[in-house]
JSON list of C-alpha atoms in Angstrom, two decimals:
[
{"chain": "A", "resi": 1, "resn": "UNK", "atom": "CA", "xyz": [-0.08, -9.69, 0.94]},
{"chain": "A", "resi": 2, "resn": "UNK", "atom": "CA", "xyz": [0.77, -6.16, 2.06]},
{"chain": "A", "resi": 3, "resn": "UNK", "atom": "CA", "xyz": [0.95, -3.17, -0.26]},
{"chain": "A", "resi": 4, "resn": "UNK", "atom": "CA", "xyz": [2.30, 0.32, 0.33]},
{"chain": "A", "resi": 5, "resn": "UNK", "atom": "CA", "xyz": [0.83, 3.08, -1.81]},
{"chain": "A", "resi": 6, "resn": "UNK", "atom": "CA", "xyz": [2.47, 6.50, -1.85]},
{"chain": "A", "resi": 7, "resn": "UNK", "atom": "CA", "xyz": [0.93, 9.77, -2.96]},
{"chain": "A", "resi": 8, "resn": "UNK", "atom": "CA", "xyz": [1.63, 13.48, -2.86]},
{"chain": "A", "resi": 9, "resn": "UNK", "atom": "CA", "xyz": [4.73, 13.85, -4.99]},
{"chain": "A", "resi": 10, "resn": "UNK", "atom": "CA", "xyz": [5.03, 16.39, -7.75]},
{"chain": "A", "resi": 11, "resn": "UNK", "atom": "CA", "xyz": [6.76, 19.51, -9.01]},
{"chain": "A", "resi": 12, "resn": "UNK", "atom": "CA", "xyz": [7.28, 22.44, -6.66]},
{"chain": "A", "resi": 13, "resn": "UNK", "atom": "CA", "xyz": [9.34, 25.61, -6.70]},
{"chain": "A", "resi": 14, "resn": "UNK", "atom": "CA", "xyz": [12.25, 26.06, -4.35]},
{"chain": "A", "resi": 15, "resn": "UNK", "atom": "CA", "xyz": [11.03, 27.22, -0.97]},
{"chain": "A", "resi": 16, "resn": "UNK", "atom": "CA", "xyz": [7.72, 25.46, -1.40]},
{"chain": "A", "resi": 17, "resn": "UNK", "atom": "CA", "xyz": [6.10, 22.57, 0.44]},
{"chain": "A", "resi": 18, "resn": "UNK", "atom": "CA", "xyz": [4.76, 19.12, -0.30]},
{"chain": "A", "resi": 19, "resn": "UNK", "atom": "CA", "xyz": [3.12, 16.46, 1.83]},
{"chain": "A", "resi": 20, "resn": "UNK", "atom": "CA", "xyz": [3.68, 12.81, 1.06]},
{"chain": "A", "resi": 21, "resn": "UNK", "atom": "CA", "xyz": [1.40, 10.03, 2.27]},
{"chain": "A", "resi": 22, "resn": "UNK", "atom": "CA", "xyz": [1.91, 6.28, 2.35]},
{"chain": "A", "resi": 23, "resn": "UNK", "atom": "CA", "xyz": [-0.87, 3.88, 3.22]},
{"chain": "A", "resi": 24, "resn": "UNK", "atom": "CA", "xyz": [-0.21, 0.23, 4.00]},
{"chain": "A", "resi": 25, "resn": "UNK", "atom": "CA", "xyz": [-2.98, -2.23, 3.25]},
{"chain": "A", "resi": 26, "resn": "UNK", "atom": "CA", "xyz": [-3.48, -5.94, 3.76]},
{"chain": "A", "resi": 27, "resn": "UNK", "atom": "CA", "xyz": [-3.84, -8.31, 6.70]},
{"chain": "A", "resi": 28, "resn": "UNK", "atom": "CA", "xyz": [-1.68, -6.16, 8.97]},
{"chain": "A", "resi": 29, "resn": "UNK", "atom": "CA", "xyz": [-1.59, -6.80, 12.69]},
{"chain": "A", "resi": 30, "resn": "UNK", "atom": "CA", "xyz": [1.05, -4.18, 13.38]},
{"chain": "A", "resi": 31, "resn": "UNK", "atom": "CA", "xyz": [4.01, -2.25, 11.97]},
{"chain": "A", "resi": 32, "resn": "UNK", "atom": "CA", "xyz": [7.11, -1.45, 13.98]},
{"chain": "A", "resi": 33, "resn": "UNK", "atom": "CA", "xyz": [8.70, 1.33, 11.96]},
{"chain": "A", "resi": 34, "resn": "UNK", "atom": "CA", "xyz": [7.54, 3.31, 8.96]},
{"chain": "A", "resi": 35, "resn": "UNK", "atom": "CA", "xyz": [9.84, 5.58, 7.08]},
{"chain": "A", "resi": 36, "resn": "UNK", "atom": "CA", "xyz": [10.74, 7.54, 4.00]},
{"chain": "A", "resi": 37, "resn": "UNK", "atom": "CA", "xyz": [13.81, 7.05, 1.86]},
{"chain": "A", "resi": 38, "resn": "UNK", "atom": "CA", "xyz": [14.87, 8.88, -1.27]},
{"chain": "A", "resi": 39, "resn": "UNK", "atom": "CA", "xyz": [17.08, 8.20, -4.24]},
{"chain": "A", "resi": 40, "resn": "UNK", "atom": "CA", "xyz": [18.39, 10.89, -6.55]},
{"chain": "A", "resi": 41, "resn": "UNK", "atom": "CA", "xyz": [19.81, 10.05, -9.99]},
{"chain": "A", "resi": 42, "resn": "UNK", "atom": "CA", "xyz": [23.26, 8.51, -9.68]},
{"chain": "A", "resi": 43, "resn": "UNK", "atom": "CA", "xyz": [23.07, 8.32, -5.90]},
{"chain": "A", "resi": 44, "resn": "UNK", "atom": "CA", "xyz": [22.34, 5.63, -3.36]},
{"chain": "A", "resi": 45, "resn": "UNK", "atom": "CA", "xyz": [19.03, 5.39, -1.63]},
{"chain": "A", "resi": 46, "resn": "UNK", "atom": "CA", "xyz": [19.18, 7.21, 1.71]},
{"chain": "A", "resi": 47, "resn": "UNK", "atom": "CA", "xyz": [17.05, 7.49, 4.80]},
{"chain": "A", "resi": 48, "resn": "UNK", "atom": "CA", "xyz": [15.06, 10.71, 5.05]},
{"chain": "A", "resi": 49, "resn": "UNK", "atom": "CA", "xyz": [13.10, 10.02, 8.22]},
{"chain": "A", "resi": 50, "resn": "UNK", "atom": "CA", "xyz": [11.45, 7.21, 10.11]},
{"chain": "A", "resi": 51, "resn": "UNK", "atom": "CA", "xyz": [9.04, 6.83, 12.97]},
{"chain": "A", "resi": 52, "resn": "UNK", "atom": "CA", "xyz": [8.45, 3.99, 15.39]},
{"chain": "A", "resi": 53, "resn": "UNK", "atom": "CA", "xyz": [5.01, 2.80, 16.41]},
{"chain": "A", "resi": 54, "resn": "UNK", "atom": "CA", "xyz": [5.39, 4.57, 19.76]},
{"chain": "A", "resi": 55, "resn": "UNK", "atom": "CA", "xyz": [6.21, 7.82, 17.98]},
{"chain": "A", "resi": 56, "resn": "UNK", "atom": "CA", "xyz": [9.98, 8.24, 18.27]},
{"chain": "A", "resi": 57, "resn": "UNK", "atom": "CA", "xyz": [11.47, 9.78, 15.16]},
{"chain": "A", "resi": 58, "resn": "UNK", "atom": "CA", "xyz": [14.77, 9.85, 13.33]},
{"chain": "A", "resi": 59, "resn": "UNK", "atom": "CA", "xyz": [15.80, 12.37, 10.64]},
{"chain": "A", "resi": 60, "resn": "UNK", "atom": "CA", "xyz": [18.64, 12.77, 8.20]},
{"chain": "A", "resi": 61, "resn": "UNK", "atom": "CA", "xyz": [20.72, 15.83, 9.07]},
{"chain": "A", "resi": 62, "resn": "UNK", "atom": "CA", "xyz": [19.93, 17.37, 5.69]},
{"chain": "A", "resi": 63, "resn": "UNK", "atom": "CA", "xyz": [16.20, 17.57, 6.44]},
{"chain": "A", "resi": 64, "resn": "UNK", "atom": "CA", "xyz": [16.14, 18.36, 10.15]},
{"chain": "A", "resi": 65, "resn": "UNK", "atom": "CA", "xyz": [14.05, 21.42, 10.84]},
{"chain": "A", "resi": 66, "resn": "UNK", "atom": "CA", "xyz": [12.41, 21.30, 7.40]},
{"chain": "A", "resi": 67, "resn": "UNK", "atom": "CA", "xyz": [10.68, 17.91, 7.23]},
{"chain": "A", "resi": 68, "resn": "UNK", "atom": "CA", "xyz": [8.28, 16.36, 9.71]},
{"chain": "A", "resi": 69, "resn": "UNK", "atom": "CA", "xyz": [7.28, 12.71, 9.77]},
{"chain": "A", "resi": 70, "resn": "UNK", "atom": "CA", "xyz": [4.09, 11.48, 11.42]},
{"chain": "A", "resi": 71, "resn": "UNK", "atom": "CA", "xyz": [1.91, 8.40, 11.37]},
{"chain": "A", "resi": 72, "resn": "UNK", "atom": "CA", "xyz": [-1.60, 7.24, 12.03]},
{"chain": "A", "resi": 73, "resn": "UNK", "atom": "CA", "xyz": [-1.34, 3.74, 13.47]},
{"chain": "A", "resi": 74, "resn": "UNK", "atom": "CA", "xyz": [-5.06, 3.09, 13.14]},
{"chain": "A", "resi": 75, "resn": "UNK", "atom": "CA", "xyz": [-4.80, 3.74, 9.39]},
{"chain": "A", "resi": 76, "resn": "UNK", "atom": "CA", "xyz": [-1.33, 2.20, 8.92]},
{"chain": "A", "resi": 77, "resn": "UNK", "atom": "CA", "xyz": [-0.38, 5.45, 7.23]},
{"chain": "A", "resi": 78, "resn": "UNK", "atom": "CA", "xyz": [2.77, 7.55, 7.41]},
{"chain": "A", "resi": 79, "resn": "UNK", "atom": "CA", "xyz": [3.14, 11.16, 6.29]},
{"chain": "A", "resi": 80, "resn": "UNK", "atom": "CA", "xyz": [6.06, 13.37, 5.41]},
{"chain": "A", "resi": 81, "resn": "UNK", "atom": "CA", "xyz": [5.53, 17.12, 5.52]},
{"chain": "A", "resi": 82, "resn": "UNK", "atom": "CA", "xyz": [8.31, 18.76, 3.53]},
{"chain": "A", "resi": 83, "resn": "UNK", "atom": "CA", "xyz": [8.87, 22.50, 3.86]},
{"chain": "A", "resi": 84, "resn": "UNK", "atom": "CA", "xyz": [11.52, 24.86, 2.52]},
{"chain": "A", "resi": 85, "resn": "UNK", "atom": "CA", "xyz": [12.28, 22.48, -0.32]},
{"chain": "A", "resi": 86, "resn": "UNK", "atom": "CA", "xyz": [15.39, 22.99, -2.38]},
{"chain": "A", "resi": 87, "resn": "UNK", "atom": "CA", "xyz": [16.84, 21.44, -5.53]},
{"chain": "A", "resi": 88, "resn": "UNK", "atom": "CA", "xyz": [18.86, 18.92, -3.47]},
{"chain": "A", "resi": 89, "resn": "UNK", "atom": "CA", "xyz": [15.58, 17.39, -2.30]},
{"chain": "A", "resi": 90, "resn": "UNK", "atom": "CA", "xyz": [14.75, 16.30, -5.84]},
{"chain": "A", "resi": 91, "resn": "UNK", "atom": "CA", "xyz": [14.51, 12.50, -5.84]},
{"chain": "A", "resi": 92, "resn": "UNK", "atom": "CA", "xyz": [12.20, 9.54, -5.94]},
{"chain": "A", "resi": 93, "resn": "UNK", "atom": "CA", "xyz": [10.79, 9.11, -2.45]},
{"chain": "A", "resi": 94, "resn": "UNK", "atom": "CA", "xyz": [10.06, 5.60, -1.21]},
{"chain": "A", "resi": 95, "resn": "UNK", "atom": "CA", "xyz": [7.99, 4.50, 1.72]},
{"chain": "A", "resi": 96, "resn": "UNK", "atom": "CA", "xyz": [9.22, 1.57, 3.83]},
{"chain": "A", "resi": 97, "resn": "UNK", "atom": "CA", "xyz": [7.48, -0.48, 6.48]},
{"chain": "A", "resi": 98, "resn": "UNK", "atom": "CA", "xyz": [9.66, -2.53, 8.81]},
{"chain": "A", "resi": 99, "resn": "UNK", "atom": "CA", "xyz": [8.66, -5.21, 11.25]},
{"chain": "A", "resi": 100, "resn": "UNK", "atom": "CA", "xyz": [5.28, -5.79, 9.65]},
{"chain": "A", "resi": 101, "resn": "UNK", "atom": "CA", "xyz": [3.29, -8.43, 11.49]},
{"chain": "A", "resi": 102, "resn": "UNK", "atom": "CA", "xyz": [0.74, -10.14, 9.28]},
{"chain": "A", "resi": 103, "resn": "UNK", "atom": "CA", "xyz": [-2.25, -12.06, 10.57]},
{"chain": "A", "resi": 104, "resn": "UNK", "atom": "CA", "xyz": [-1.70, -15.78, 10.26]},
{"chain": "A", "resi": 105, "resn": "UNK", "atom": "CA", "xyz": [2.10, -15.58, 10.23]},
{"chain": "A", "resi": 106, "resn": "UNK", "atom": "CA", "xyz": [4.59, -15.57, 13.14]},
{"chain": "A", "resi": 107, "resn": "UNK", "atom": "CA", "xyz": [7.15, -13.68, 11.09]},
{"chain": "A", "resi": 108, "resn": "UNK", "atom": "CA", "xyz": [7.76, -9.99, 10.54]},
{"chain": "A", "resi": 109, "resn": "UNK", "atom": "CA", "xyz": [8.39, -8.60, 7.08]},
{"chain": "A", "resi": 110, "resn": "UNK", "atom": "CA", "xyz": [9.72, -5.51, 5.31]},
{"chain": "A", "resi": 111, "resn": "UNK", "atom": "CA", "xyz": [7.84, -3.84, 2.48]},
{"chain": "A", "resi": 112, "resn": "UNK", "atom": "CA", "xyz": [8.60, -0.98, 0.10]},
{"chain": "A", "resi": 113, "resn": "UNK", "atom": "CA", "xyz": [6.32, 1.30, -1.86]},
{"chain": "A", "resi": 114, "resn": "UNK", "atom": "CA", "xyz": [6.71, 1.92, -5.57]},
{"chain": "A", "resi": 115, "resn": "UNK", "atom": "CA", "xyz": [8.10, 5.43, -5.12]},
{"chain": "A", "resi": 116, "resn": "UNK", "atom": "CA", "xyz": [6.84, 8.91, -5.88]},
{"chain": "A", "resi": 117, "resn": "UNK", "atom": "CA", "xyz": [8.79, 11.59, -7.73]},
{"chain": "A", "resi": 118, "resn": "UNK", "atom": "CA", "xyz": [9.53, 14.90, -6.03]},
{"chain": "A", "resi": 119, "resn": "UNK", "atom": "CA", "xyz": [11.03, 17.58, -8.25]},
{"chain": "A", "resi": 120, "resn": "UNK", "atom": "CA", "xyz": [12.08, 20.96, -6.90]},
{"chain": "A", "resi": 121, "resn": "UNK", "atom": "CA", "xyz": [12.73, 23.66, -9.47]},
{"chain": "A", "resi": 122, "resn": "UNK", "atom": "CA", "xyz": [15.18, 26.43, -8.63]}
]
């Protein structure tokens, strides 16, 4: 079984910064893509950023230039550095791991974290 555990959320003033972390644990042989999604009240969950195992990244237009995603493949951990936060960034942030190869299985799986709240006060 694979688990994703997020940390680093909280309350921050507009213009401030936060760093989210997500660590995947279990019998993991490899992970193709790790990413961050967010869901604000009354809205659909949306992609914030993701990163492939080789390092290529993808960002939502709304966070380009403010957020930076990175990962440590040896630790199966992905990070999201969030700068210049504003009220529109307030949401529950979810970590996602795609294409997870587990020892003992020929299949690849997708896993989600439990979410971490980010609240930006204006």
